[in-house]
Coordinates of C-alpha atoms and ligand atoms in Angstrom, one line a residue:
X1 CA 31.6 147.5 -141.4
X2 CA 35.2 146.3 -141.8
X3 CA 38.1 148.8 -142.2
X4 CA 38.8 147.9 -145.8
X5 CA 35.3 148.1 -146.9
X6 CA 35.0 151.7 -145.6
X7 CA 38.1 152.6 -147.5
X8 CA 36.9 151.0 -150.6
X9 CA 33.6 152.8 -150.3
X10 CA 35.3 156.1 -150.0
X11 CA 37.6 155.3 -152.9
X12 CA 34.6 154.5 -155.0
X13 CA 33.1 157.8 -154.0
X14 CA 36.0 159.5 -155.7
X15 CA 35.1 158.0 -159.0
X16 CA 34.8 160.8 -161.5
X17 CA 32.0 160.5 -164.0
X18 CA 32.0 161.8 -167.6
X19 CA 29.2 164.1 -168.6
X20 CA 27.6 161.3 -170.5
X21 CA 27.8 158.9 -167.6
X22 CA 26.4 161.6 -165.3
X23 CA 23.4 162.1 -167.6
X24 CA 22.9 158.3 -167.7
X25 CA 22.9 158.2 -163.9
X26 CA 20.5 161.1 -163.7
X27 CA 18.2 159.4 -166.1
X28 CA 18.3 156.2 -164.0
X29 CA 17.3 158.2 -160.9
X30 CA 14.7 160.2 -162.6
X31 CA 12.8 157.0 -163.7
X32 CA 11.7 156.6 -160.1
X33 CA 10.2 160.1 -160.1
X34 CA 8.3 159.5 -163.4
X35 CA 5.1 158.4 -161.7
X36 CA 5.0 161.8 -159.9
X37 CA 5.5 164.0 -163.0
X38 CA 2.4 166.0 -162.2
X39 CA 3.3 166.7 -158.6
X40 CA 6.8 167.5 -159.6
X41 CA 5.6 170.1 -162.1
X42 CA 3.5 171.7 -159.3
X43 CA 6.5 171.7 -156.9
X44 CA 8.6 173.4 -159.6
X45 CA 6.0 176.1 -160.2
X46 CA 5.7 176.7 -156.4
X47 CA 9.5 176.8 -156.1
X48 CA 9.7 179.4 -158.9
X49 CA 7.1 181.5 -157.2
X50 CA 8.8 181.5 -153.8
X51 CA 12.2 182.2 -155.3
X52 CA 10.7 185.0 -157.4
X53 CA 9.2 186.6 -154.3
X54 CA 12.6 186.1 -152.5
X55 CA 14.4 188.0 -155.2
X56 CA 12.1 191.0 -154.9
X57 CA 12.9 191.6 -151.3
X58 CA 16.1 193.6 -151.7
X59 CA 14.4 195.8 -154.2
X60 CA 11.4 196.4 -151.9
X61 CA 13.7 197.0 -148.9
X62 CA 15.5 199.7 -150.9
X63 CA 12.2 201.4 -151.8
X64 CA 11.1 201.3 -148.2
X65 CA 14.3 202.9 -147.0
X66 CA 14.0 205.6 -149.6
X67 CA 10.4 206.3 -148.7
X68 CA 11.4 206.5 -145.0
X69 CA 14.3 208.9 -145.9
X70 CA 11.8 211.1 -147.7
X71 CA 12.9 210.3 -151.3
X72 CA 9.7 210.3 -153.3
X73 CA 9.1 207.0 -155.0
X74 CA 6.4 206.4 -157.6
X75 CA 5.1 203.8 -159.9
X76 CA 2.8 203.8 -162.9
X77 CA -0.6 202.2 -162.7
X78 CA -3.1 202.4 -165.7
X79 CA -1.3 205.5 -167.0
X80 CA -1.4 207.3 -163.7
X81 CA 1.7 208.0 -161.6
X82 CA 1.0 206.7 -158.0
X83 CA 3.2 207.7 -155.1
X84 CA 4.5 204.9 -152.9
X85 CA 3.6 205.3 -149.2
X86 CA 5.4 204.0 -146.2
X87 CA 2.3 201.9 -145.3
X88 CA 1.8 200.6 -148.9
X89 CA 5.3 199.3 -149.2
X90 CA 5.4 197.9 -145.6
X91 CA 2.1 196.1 -146.3
X92 CA 3.4 194.7 -149.6
X93 CA 6.5 193.4 -148.0
X94 CA 4.6 191.6 -145.2
X95 CA 1.9 190.4 -147.6
X96 CA 4.6 188.8 -149.9
X97 CA 6.4 187.3 -146.9
X98 CA 3.2 185.7 -145.8
X99 CA 2.4 184.3 -149.3
X100 CA 6.0 183.1 -149.6
X101 CA 5.9 181.2 -146.3
X102 CA 2.6 179.5 -147.1
X103 CA 3.7 178.5 -150.6
X104 CA 7.1 177.3 -149.3
X105 CA 5.3 175.1 -146.8
X106 CA 3.2 173.5 -149.5
X107 CA 6.0 173.2 -152.0
X108 CA 8.3 171.4 -149.5
X109 CA 5.4 169.1 -148.5
X110 CA 4.8 168.2 -152.1
X111 CA 8.5 167.6 -152.7
X112 CA 9.0 165.5 -149.6
X113 CA 6.1 163.3 -150.5
X114 CA 7.5 162.8 -154.0
X115 CA 11.0 162.0 -152.9
X116 CA 10.0 159.8 -150.0
X117 CA 7.8 157.7 -152.2
X118 CA 10.3 157.5 -155.1
X119 CA 13.2 156.6 -152.8
X120 CA 11.1 154.0 -151.0
X121 CA 10.4 152.3 -154.3
X122 CA 14.1 152.5 -155.2
X123 CA 15.0 151.0 -151.8
X124 CA 12.5 148.2 -152.3
X125 CA 13.8 147.5 -155.8
X126 CA 17.4 147.3 -154.6
X127 CA 16.5 145.2 -151.6
X128 CA 14.4 142.7 -153.5
X129 CA 17.1 142.5 -156.2
X130 CA 19.8 141.8 -153.6
X131 CA 17.7 139.0 -152.1
X132 CA 17.3 137.4 -155.5
X133 CA 21.0 137.3 -156.2
X134 CA 23.0 134.1 -156.1
X135 CA 25.2 132.9 -153.3
X136 CA 28.2 133.5 -155.5
X137 CA 27.4 137.2 -155.3
X138 CA 27.1 137.1 -151.5
X139 CA 30.4 135.2 -151.3
X140 CA 32.2 138.1 -153.0
X141 CA 30.6 141.0 -151.1
X142 CA 30.7 141.8 -147.4
X143 CA 27.4 142.3 -145.6
X144 CA 28.5 145.7 -144.4
X145 CA 29.1 146.8 -147.9
X146 CA 25.6 145.7 -149.0
X147 CA 23.8 147.3 -146.1
X148 CA 25.8 150.5 -146.8
X149 CA 24.3 150.4 -150.3
X150 CA 20.8 150.3 -149.0
X151 CA 21.4 152.8 -146.2
X152 CA 24.0 155.4 -147.0
X153 CA 23.9 155.4 -150.8
X154 CA 20.2 155.6 -150.9
X155 CA 20.1 158.2 -148.1
X156 CA 22.5 160.2 -150.1
X157 CA 20.2 160.1 -153.1
X158 CA 17.2 160.9 -150.9
X159 CA 18.8 163.9 -149.3
X160 CA 20.0 165.2 -152.6
X161 CA 16.5 165.2 -154.0
X162 CA 14.9 166.5 -150.9
X163 CA 17.3 169.3 -150.2
X164 CA 20.1 169.8 -152.7
X165 CA 18.1 169.8 -156.0
X166 CA 15.7 172.4 -154.6
X167 CA 18.5 174.5 -153.2
X168 CA 20.4 174.3 -156.5
X169 CA 17.4 175.5 -158.5
X170 CA 16.8 178.3 -156.0
X171 CA 20.4 179.4 -156.0
X172 CA 20.5 179.4 -159.9
X173 CA 17.5 181.7 -159.9
X174 CA 19.1 183.9 -157.3
X175 CA 22.3 184.1 -159.2
X176 CA 20.8 185.0 -162.6
X177 CA 18.1 187.3 -161.3
X178 CA 20.5 188.8 -158.8
X179 CA 23.0 189.8 -161.5
X180 CA 20.1 191.3 -163.6
X181 CA 18.9 193.4 -160.7
X182 CA 22.5 194.5 -159.9
X183 CA 22.9 195.6 -163.5
X184 CA 19.6 197.4 -163.4
X185 CA 20.7 199.4 -160.4
X186 CA 24.3 200.2 -161.4
X187 CA 26.3 198.7 -164.3
X188 CA 29.5 200.3 -163.0
X189 CA 29.3 198.8 -159.5
X190 CA 28.2 195.5 -160.9
X191 CA 31.3 195.4 -163.1
X192 CA 33.6 196.2 -160.1
X193 CA 32.0 193.4 -158.1
X194 CA 32.2 190.8 -160.9
X195 CA 35.9 191.6 -161.3
X196 CA 36.6 190.4 -157.7
X197 CA 34.8 187.1 -158.4
X198 CA 37.6 185.2 -160.3
X199 CA 40.0 185.8 -157.3
X200 CA 37.5 184.4 -154.9
X201 CA 36.6 181.5 -157.1
X202 CA 40.3 180.5 -157.6
X203 CA 41.0 180.8 -153.9
X204 CA 37.9 178.8 -153.2
X205 CA 38.9 176.0 -155.5
X206 CA 42.5 175.9 -154.1
X207 CA 41.5 176.0 -150.4
X208 CA 38.6 173.6 -151.0
X209 CA 40.9 171.0 -152.5
X210 CA 43.2 171.2 -149.5
X211 CA 40.3 171.1 -147.0
X212 CA 38.8 168.0 -148.7
X213 CA 42.1 166.2 -148.6
X214 CA 42.3 166.7 -144.9
X215 CA 38.7 165.8 -144.3
X216 CA 39.2 162.5 -146.2
X217 CA 42.3 161.7 -144.1
X218 CA 40.5 162.6 -140.9
X219 CA 37.6 160.4 -141.9
X220 CA 40.0 157.5 -142.6
X221 CA 41.6 158.0 -139.2
X222 CA 38.2 158.1 -137.6
X223 CA 37.2 155.0 -139.4
X224 CA 40.3 153.2 -138.0
X225 CA 39.4 154.2 -134.5
X226 CA 35.7 153.1 -135.1
X227 CA 37.0 149.8 -136.2
X228 CA 38.9 149.3 -133.0
X229 CA 35.7 150.0 -131.0
X230 CA 33.8 147.6 -133.2
X231 CA 36.3 144.8 -133.0
X232 CA 36.8 145.2 -129.3
X233 CA 33.1 145.2 -128.5
X234 CA 32.5 142.2 -130.7
X235 CA 35.3 140.3 -129.0
X236 CA 34.6 141.7 -125.5
X237 CA 34.7 138.2 -124.0
X238 CA 38.3 137.8 -125.2
X239 CA 39.3 141.3 -124.1
X240 CA 37.9 140.6 -120.6
X241 CA 39.2 137.1 -120.2
X242 CA 42.7 138.2 -121.2
X243 CA 42.3 141.3 -119.0
X244 CA 43.4 143.4 -122.0
X245 CA 41.2 146.4 -121.3
X246 CA 44.3 148.7 -120.8
X247 CA 45.8 147.5 -124.1
X248 CA 42.6 148.2 -126.0
X249 CA 42.2 151.6 -124.4
X250 CA 45.7 152.6 -125.4
X251 CA 45.1 151.3 -128.9
X252 CA 42.0 153.5 -129.2
X253 CA 43.5 156.6 -127.7
X254 CA 46.5 156.3 -130.0
X255 CA 44.2 156.1 -133.0
X256 CA 42.4 159.1 -131.7
X257 CA 45.6 161.1 -131.3
X258 CA 46.3 160.9 -135.0
X259 CA 42.7 161.8 -135.7
X260 CA 42.9 164.9 -133.6
X261 CA 46.2 166.0 -135.2
X262 CA 44.7 165.6 -138.7
X263 CA 41.5 167.4 -137.6
X264 CA 43.5 170.3 -136.3
X265 CA 45.6 170.6 -139.4
X266 CA 42.4 170.5 -141.5
X267 CA 40.9 173.2 -139.3
X268 CA 43.9 175.4 -139.8
X269 CA 43.4 175.4 -143.5
X270 CA 39.7 175.9 -143.1
X271 CA 40.1 178.8 -140.7
X272 CA 42.6 180.5 -143.0
X273 CA 40.1 180.1 -145.8
X274 CA 37.3 181.6 -143.8
X275 CA 39.4 184.5 -142.7
X276 CA 40.5 185.2 -146.2
X277 CA 37.0 185.0 -147.6
X278 CA 35.8 187.3 -144.8
X279 CA 38.5 189.8 -145.6
X280 CA 37.9 189.7 -149.3
X281 CA 34.1 189.8 -148.9
X282 CA 33.9 192.7 -146.4
X283 CA 36.8 194.4 -148.1
X284 CA 34.9 194.3 -151.3
X285 CA 31.8 195.5 -149.6
X286 CA 33.7 198.4 -148.0
X287 CA 35.2 199.3 -151.4
X288 CA 31.8 199.3 -153.0
X289 CA 30.3 201.4 -150.3
X290 CA 33.2 203.9 -150.6
X291 CA 32.7 204.2 -154.3
X292 CA 28.9 204.1 -154.1
X293 CA 29.1 206.9 -151.5
X294 CA 30.4 209.2 -154.1
X295 CA 27.6 208.1 -156.5
X296 CA 25.0 208.9 -153.7
X297 CA 26.7 212.3 -153.1
X298 CA 26.5 213.1 -156.8
X299 CA 22.8 212.1 -156.7
X300 CA 23.4 209.3 -159.2
X301 CA 22.1 206.7 -156.7
X302 CA 19.8 206.8 -153.7
X303 CA 20.5 205.2 -150.3
X304 CA 17.7 202.7 -150.9
X305 CA 19.2 201.7 -154.2
X306 CA 22.6 201.3 -152.5
X307 CA 21.0 199.1 -149.9
X308 CA 19.2 197.0 -152.6
X309 CA 22.5 196.7 -154.4
X310 CA 24.4 195.5 -151.4
X311 CA 21.7 192.9 -150.7
X312 CA 21.7 191.6 -154.3
X313 CA 25.4 191.4 -154.1
X314 CA 25.1 189.2 -151.1
X315 CA 22.5 187.1 -152.8
X316 CA 24.9 186.6 -155.7
X317 CA 27.9 185.9 -153.5
X318 CA 25.8 183.5 -151.4
X319 CA 24.7 181.5 -154.4
X320 CA 28.2 181.4 -155.9
X321 CA 29.5 180.2 -152.5
X322 CA 26.9 177.5 -152.2
X323 CA 27.5 176.0 -155.7
X324 CA 30.7 174.1 -154.7
X325 CA 29.0 172.3 -151.9
X326 CA 25.8 171.7 -153.9
X327 CA 27.7 170.3 -156.9
X328 CA 29.8 168.2 -154.6
X329 CA 26.6 166.7 -153.2
X330 CA 25.2 166.1 -156.7
X331 CA 28.5 164.4 -157.7
X332 CA 28.4 162.2 -154.6
X333 CA 24.8 161.3 -155.4
X334 CA 25.7 160.3 -159.0
X335 CA 28.5 158.1 -157.4
X336 CA 25.9 156.5 -155.2
X337 CA 23.6 156.0 -158.2
X338 CA 26.5 154.2 -160.0
X339 CA 27.0 151.8 -157.0
X340 CA 23.3 151.2 -156.7
X341 CA 23.1 150.4 -160.4
X342 CA 26.0 148.1 -160.2
X343 CA 23.9 145.9 -157.9
X344 CA 20.8 146.2 -160.0
X345 CA 22.9 145.0 -163.0
X346 CA 23.9 141.8 -161.3
X347 CA 22.0 138.9 -162.7
X348 CA 19.5 137.2 -160.3
X349 CA 19.5 133.5 -159.8
X350 CA 18.4 131.6 -162.9
X351 CA 14.7 131.0 -162.8
X352 CA 13.1 128.4 -165.0
X353 CA 9.3 128.3 -165.3
X354 CA 7.8 126.0 -162.7
X355 CA 7.3 122.4 -163.7
X356 CA 4.5 121.1 -161.5
X357 CA 6.7 118.6 -159.7
X358 CA 6.4 118.0 -156.0
X359 CA 8.3 115.9 -153.6
X360 CA 11.7 115.4 -155.0
X361 CA 13.2 112.5 -153.0
X362 CA 16.4 111.3 -154.6
X363 CA 19.6 113.2 -155.4
X364 CA 22.3 112.1 -157.8
X365 CA 25.6 113.9 -158.5
X366 CA 27.4 113.0 -161.7
X367 CA 31.0 114.0 -161.8
X368 CA 30.5 117.4 -160.3
X369 CA 33.4 119.7 -160.4
X370 CA 33.4 123.2 -158.8
X371 CA 35.5 126.1 -157.6
X372 CA 34.1 129.1 -155.8
X373 CA 33.8 132.2 -158.0
X374 CA 35.9 134.2 -155.5
X375 CA 38.7 131.6 -155.8
X376 CA 38.6 130.2 -159.3
X377 CA 42.2 128.9 -159.1
X378 CA 41.3 126.4 -156.3
X379 CA 39.4 123.4 -157.3
X380 CA 37.1 122.6 -154.4
X381 CA 35.2 119.6 -155.8
X382 CA 37.1 117.4 -158.2
X383 CA 34.5 115.2 -159.9
X384 CA 32.1 114.1 -157.2
X385 CA 29.6 111.3 -158.0
X386 CA 27.1 110.0 -155.5
X387 CA 23.6 108.6 -155.4
X388 CA 21.2 109.2 -152.6
X389 CA 18.0 107.1 -152.9
X390 CA 14.6 108.1 -151.6
X391 CA 14.4 107.8 -147.8
X392 CA 18.0 106.9 -147.5
X393 CA 20.1 108.3 -144.7
X394 CA 23.7 109.2 -145.7
X395 CA 26.6 110.8 -143.9
X396 CA 29.3 112.9 -145.3
X397 CA 32.5 112.5 -143.3
X398 CA 36.1 113.6 -143.9
X399 CA 38.7 116.1 -142.9
X400 CA 37.9 119.8 -142.5
X401 CA 37.9 121.6 -145.8
X402 CA 37.3 118.4 -147.8
X403 CA 34.2 119.8 -149.5
X404 CA 31.3 118.3 -147.5
X405 CA 29.5 121.6 -147.0
X406 CA 30.2 122.7 -150.5
X407 CA 28.4 119.5 -151.8
X408 CA 25.5 120.3 -149.5
X409 CA 25.4 123.8 -150.8
X410 CA 25.4 122.6 -154.4
X411 CA 22.5 120.2 -153.6
X412 CA 20.5 123.3 -152.4
X413 CA 21.6 125.0 -155.7
X414 CA 23.4 127.8 -154.0
X415 CA 26.0 127.3 -156.7
X416 CA 25.9 125.7 -160.1
X417 CA 28.5 123.0 -161.0
X418 CA 31.3 124.1 -163.3
X419 CA 31.0 120.7 -165.0
X420 CA 28.9 117.5 -164.3
X421 CA 25.3 117.6 -163.3
X422 CA 22.9 117.2 -160.4
X423 CA 19.7 115.2 -160.8
X424 CA 16.7 115.2 -158.5
X425 CA 14.4 112.2 -159.0
X426 CA 16.2 111.7 -162.3
X427 CA 15.5 115.2 -163.5
X428 CA 18.5 117.4 -164.3
X429 CA 18.7 120.5 -162.0
X430 CA 18.7 122.7 -165.1
X431 CA 15.1 121.6 -165.8
X432 CA 13.9 122.5 -162.3
X433 CA 13.4 125.9 -160.9
X434 CA 15.6 126.9 -158.0
X435 CA 12.6 127.6 -155.8
X436 CA 11.2 124.2 -156.5
X437 CA 14.4 122.4 -155.5
X438 CA 14.7 124.5 -152.3
X439 CA 11.1 123.9 -151.4
X440 CA 11.9 120.2 -151.2
X441 CA 14.9 120.6 -149.0
X442 CA 15.0 121.4 -145.3
X443 CA 18.2 122.3 -143.4
X444 CA 19.3 122.3 -139.8
X445 CA 22.6 124.2 -140.0
X446 CA 25.5 124.1 -137.6
X447 CA 25.4 127.7 -136.5
X448 CA 21.8 128.7 -136.0
X449 CA 21.2 132.4 -136.2
X450 CA 17.7 133.3 -135.1
X451 CA 16.0 136.3 -136.5
X452 CA 15.1 139.1 -134.2
X453 CA 11.5 138.5 -133.3
X454 CA 9.6 135.9 -131.3
X455 CA 10.3 132.2 -130.9
X456 CA 7.0 131.6 -132.7
X457 CA 8.1 133.7 -135.6
X458 CA 11.3 131.9 -135.8
X459 CA 9.7 128.5 -136.0
X460 CA 7.0 129.8 -138.4
X461 CA 9.8 130.7 -140.8
X462 CA 9.5 127.1 -142.1
X463 CA 5.8 127.7 -143.0
X464 CA 4.8 131.3 -142.9
X465 CA 1.0 130.6 -142.7
X466 CA 1.3 128.0 -139.9
X467 CA -1.3 128.3 -137.1
X468 CA -0.2 128.4 -133.4
X469 CA -1.4 124.8 -133.0
X470 CA 0.9 123.7 -135.9
X471 CA 3.8 125.7 -134.4
X472 CA 3.2 124.0 -131.0
X473 CA 3.0 120.6 -132.5
X474 CA 6.3 121.1 -134.4
X475 CA 7.9 122.5 -131.2
X476 CA 6.7 119.4 -129.3
X477 CA 8.2 117.0 -131.9
X478 CA 11.4 119.0 -131.8
X479 CA 11.6 118.7 -128.0
X480 CA 11.4 122.5 -127.8
X481 CA 7.9 122.8 -126.3
X482 CA 9.0 122.3 -122.7
X483 CA 11.6 125.1 -122.7
X484 CA 9.3 127.4 -124.6
X485 CA 6.6 126.9 -122.0
X486 CA 8.9 127.9 -119.3
X487 CA 9.1 131.4 -120.7
X488 CA 6.1 133.4 -119.4
X489 CA 5.3 134.7 -122.9
X490 CA 5.7 131.3 -124.5
X491 CA 5.9 131.4 -128.3
X492 CA 5.7 135.2 -128.1
X493 CA 9.0 135.4 -126.2
X494 CA 11.4 137.7 -128.0
X495 CA 14.8 136.4 -129.0
X496 CA 17.9 138.2 -130.2
X497 CA 19.4 141.4 -129.0
X498 CA 16.2 142.7 -127.4
X499 CA 15.0 139.4 -126.0
X500 CA 16.2 136.2 -124.4
X501 CA 19.4 134.6 -125.4
X502 CA 18.7 130.9 -126.2
X503 CA 21.4 128.3 -125.6
X504 CA 23.0 126.5 -128.5
X505 CA 20.9 123.4 -127.8
X506 CA 17.7 125.4 -127.6
X507 CA 18.5 127.2 -130.8
X508 CA 19.0 123.9 -132.5
X509 CA 15.7 122.6 -131.4
X510 CA 14.0 125.8 -132.7
X511 CA 15.7 125.1 -136.0
X512 CA 14.5 121.5 -135.9
X513 CA 10.9 122.7 -135.2
X514 CA 11.2 125.0 -138.2
X515 CA 12.3 122.1 -140.4
X516 CA 9.5 120.0 -139.1
X517 CA 7.0 122.7 -140.0
X518 CA 8.4 123.0 -143.5
X519 CA 8.0 119.2 -143.9
X520 CA 10.5 118.7 -146.7
X521 CA 11.1 115.3 -148.3
X522 CA 14.9 116.0 -148.3
X523 CA 16.9 117.0 -145.3
X524 CA 20.4 118.4 -144.9
X525 CA 21.7 118.3 -141.3
X526 CA 25.0 120.0 -140.5
X527 CA 25.9 118.5 -137.2
X528 CA 27.1 120.9 -134.5
X529 CA 30.8 120.3 -133.7
X530 CA 30.7 121.7 -130.2
X531 CA 29.6 119.1 -127.8
X532 CA 26.4 119.7 -125.7
X533 CA 25.7 118.3 -122.3
X534 CA 24.3 114.7 -122.3
X535 CA 20.7 115.9 -121.6
X536 CA 20.5 118.4 -124.5
X537 CA 22.4 115.9 -126.7
X538 CA 19.8 113.3 -126.0
X539 CA 16.9 115.7 -126.6
X540 CA 18.3 116.9 -129.9
X541 CA 19.1 113.4 -131.1
X542 CA 15.6 112.3 -130.3
X543 CA 14.2 115.4 -132.1
X544 CA 16.4 114.8 -135.1
X545 CA 15.4 111.1 -135.3
X546 CA 11.7 112.2 -135.5
X547 CA 12.6 114.8 -138.1
X548 CA 14.5 112.3 -140.2
X549 CA 11.8 109.7 -140.2
X550 CA 10.7 108.9 -143.7
X551 CA 12.9 111.6 -145.3
X552 CA 16.0 111.4 -147.5
X553 CA 18.7 112.7 -145.2
X554 CA 22.2 114.0 -145.7
X555 CA 24.2 114.5 -142.5
X556 CA 27.4 116.3 -142.5
X557 CA 28.6 114.3 -139.6
X558 CA 31.1 114.8 -136.8
X559 CA 30.0 112.0 -134.4
X560 CA 30.2 108.3 -134.6
X561 CA 26.8 107.8 -133.0
X562 CA 25.1 109.6 -135.9
X563 CA 27.2 108.0 -138.6
X564 CA 26.6 104.5 -137.3
X565 CA 22.9 104.9 -137.8
X566 CA 23.3 105.9 -141.5
X567 CA 22.7 103.7 -144.5
X568 CA 25.7 105.0 -146.5
X569 CA 28.8 106.9 -145.6
X570 CA 30.6 109.0 -148.2
X571 CA 34.2 109.7 -147.1
X572 CA 35.5 113.0 -148.5
X573 CA 39.1 114.0 -149.0
X574 CA 40.5 117.0 -150.9
X575 CA 37.3 117.5 -153.0
X576 CA 36.9 113.8 -153.9
X577 CA 34.9 110.9 -152.5
X578 CA 37.5 108.3 -151.6
X579 CA 35.2 105.7 -150.1
X580 CA 31.6 104.9 -149.7
X581 CA 29.6 102.1 -148.2
X582 CA 27.6 101.2 -145.1
X583 CA 29.2 101.8 -141.7
X584 CA 29.8 98.1 -141.1
X585 CA 31.3 97.6 -144.5
X586 CA 33.8 100.4 -144.0
X587 CA 34.6 99.5 -140.4
X588 CA 35.2 95.9 -141.4
X589 CA 38.1 97.0 -143.6
X590 CA 40.7 98.1 -141.1
X591 CA 42.8 99.8 -143.8
X592 CA 39.8 101.9 -144.8
X593 CA 40.2 105.7 -144.5
X594 CA 36.9 105.7 -142.5
X595 CA 38.2 103.2 -140.0
X596 CA 41.2 105.3 -139.4
X597 CA 39.2 108.5 -139.2
X598 CA 36.9 106.8 -136.7
X599 CA 39.8 105.7 -134.6
X600 CA 41.8 108.9 -134.6
X601 CA 40.4 112.1 -135.7
X602 CA 36.9 113.1 -136.4
X603 CA 35.4 110.9 -133.7
X604 CA 38.0 111.8 -131.1
X605 CA 35.6 113.6 -128.8
X606 CA 33.3 110.7 -128.8
X607 CA 35.7 107.9 -128.2
X608 CA 34.4 107.6 -124.7
X609 CA 31.0 106.8 -126.1
X610 CA 32.3 104.1 -128.3
X611 CA 34.0 102.4 -125.4
X612 CA 30.8 102.7 -123.5
X613 CA 28.8 101.0 -126.3
Ligands
ATP1 P1 34.3 121.5 -142.5 O1 34.1 120.1 -142.0 O2 35.4 122.2 -141.8 O3 33.0 122.3 -142.5 P2 34.0 121.0 -145.3 O4 34.5 119.6 -145.7 O5 32.6 121.2 -145.2 O6 34.8 121.4 -144.0 P3 33.9 123.1 -147.2 O7 33.3 124.1 -146.3 O8 33.0 122.5 -148.3 O9 34.6 121.9 -146.4 O10 35.1 123.8 -147.9 C1 35.9 123.2 -149.0 C2 36.9 124.2 -149.4 O11 36.3 125.3 -150.0 C3 37.8 124.8 -148.3 O12 39.1 124.9 -148.8 C4 37.2 126.2 -148.1 O13 38.2 127.1 -147.7 C5 36.6 126.6 -149.4 N1 35.4 127.4 -149.3 C6 34.3 127.1 -148.6 N2 33.4 128.1 -148.8 C7 33.9 129.0 -149.6 C8 33.5 130.3 -150.2 N3 32.3 130.8 -149.9 N4 34.3 130.9 -151.0 C9 35.6 130.4 -151.3 N5 36.0 129.3 -150.8 C10 35.3 128.6 -150.0

């Protein structure tokens, strides 16, 4: 993920929500738990039981201690006074512990099942929504940011429901019940303890703020150094070829130095805070013991009661201490929910009911103007009109940035024109569904990125239900069968990070095979700019010729050899078509832009071929 996006994400995390917004976010999240209402109720009951048992322990421990010290302890049962024995209380404690452990196991299993399923459905909903969004959306977002939504934001939500919510309920029970038990044992001592709380809370807030500031700064610094690692490893070839290892190492260690300094400053504040809390906490306990000692001496309190009291005081202190962290987590989760919802609110690509129309073969652009949503101020297409007849082979040529790829993208309906219209077989694009248009178009892009998986899977991407025979046939037509056969695992050879790395020419032939399998009536070929060796060039040309046979083809061309075999050439310049005609027509006019281009620029690498021909 890029440096800026990390920062932005963290800035977004700081967004403060009003109570109303928080409720709305909570409601949004809870809708995914609605199918599990019944299980949720069970989990809640189980949680209440385990917490209830938990809160009884200090009381029981106190009684046990008193019984051991010989203080007679009794309870009433059906009107009779029964004396509590050492064995009786011991057995009760162990029995309750056992029940608690068993129930806790089941309650956490129920809860995990609910959250895992709910979050999986939320993840699927977000992912399927993202995939349905338009290219304009993807143009404005970075991939890192989107995958962070699916991974970190949803993981944050998942952990909160799995751990934080349960812990929050448990701690609230401990706090309320703990204070009640404290009061029941000694109102005086409880008041003393509660008086020290405001001091601890204020100190906690002040220190907490400082600690958070430092941890944000440290994270930023750490993100900087992580970016250095990321960039360096991505560009490792450049690092090696310029022998800049030393420079990169010093860049990294400098970044780490500032991280370390910040981490130490943060730790200083944190340690001071911990020391202060320890002092205040144990000082308070010592004070209470001193005072309670006199109560015990005066016979107003037993040792057992004092022990129970101290344990409840720790329960209460513990829950109060955990609230800051737990609420912080909840706040973070609501922030994640906001970001996830932002995506879900984005409108998916316009879908119009399918018109049963197969085989679109011609494309007409009428005065199409367009600027990218991310750069509205820059007109990229300034009134493009062109006609591509069924089965015609056309080439888009022109300087870099003239708008050729943009027109190809518009024909695939990645973007909608700002004005003007696109017609397929005379039907306005607005009356066709996006899916239908794309089903009729096959592409062989310039940079072919294969998916992690087998070569077979990659070819089959053109027709998911294709049989192995069909895949082989397509590979053969694409001149890919021979190199695939050379791999011992054939079509099952893994490609990508974990598999073999295919050469540019091989990847292109896989993409051609994929297009052959898709068998679309319209083709868009973005010719690779980098030159291949003569052998691969020949194999690819031959494969492309077979692919183009009988199809309407648009070639974003960089080579004269391709252009010369086209029926019509459209010459682009600054978002306009400045010339069009057959290659011979354009070449016969020496003053034509195309003739000049052919002579100087875009065919430069192939000039040797021209002279050969
Ligand atoms: P090349 O031959 O170098 O591929 P091209 O003729 O295909 O160039 P386009 O890729 O269509 O040119 O780009 C036309 C203009 O639109 C350029 O100025 C480019 O910077 C801009 N552009 C392209 N894609 C985007 C995008 N996703 N967002 C914003 N601007 C873009």
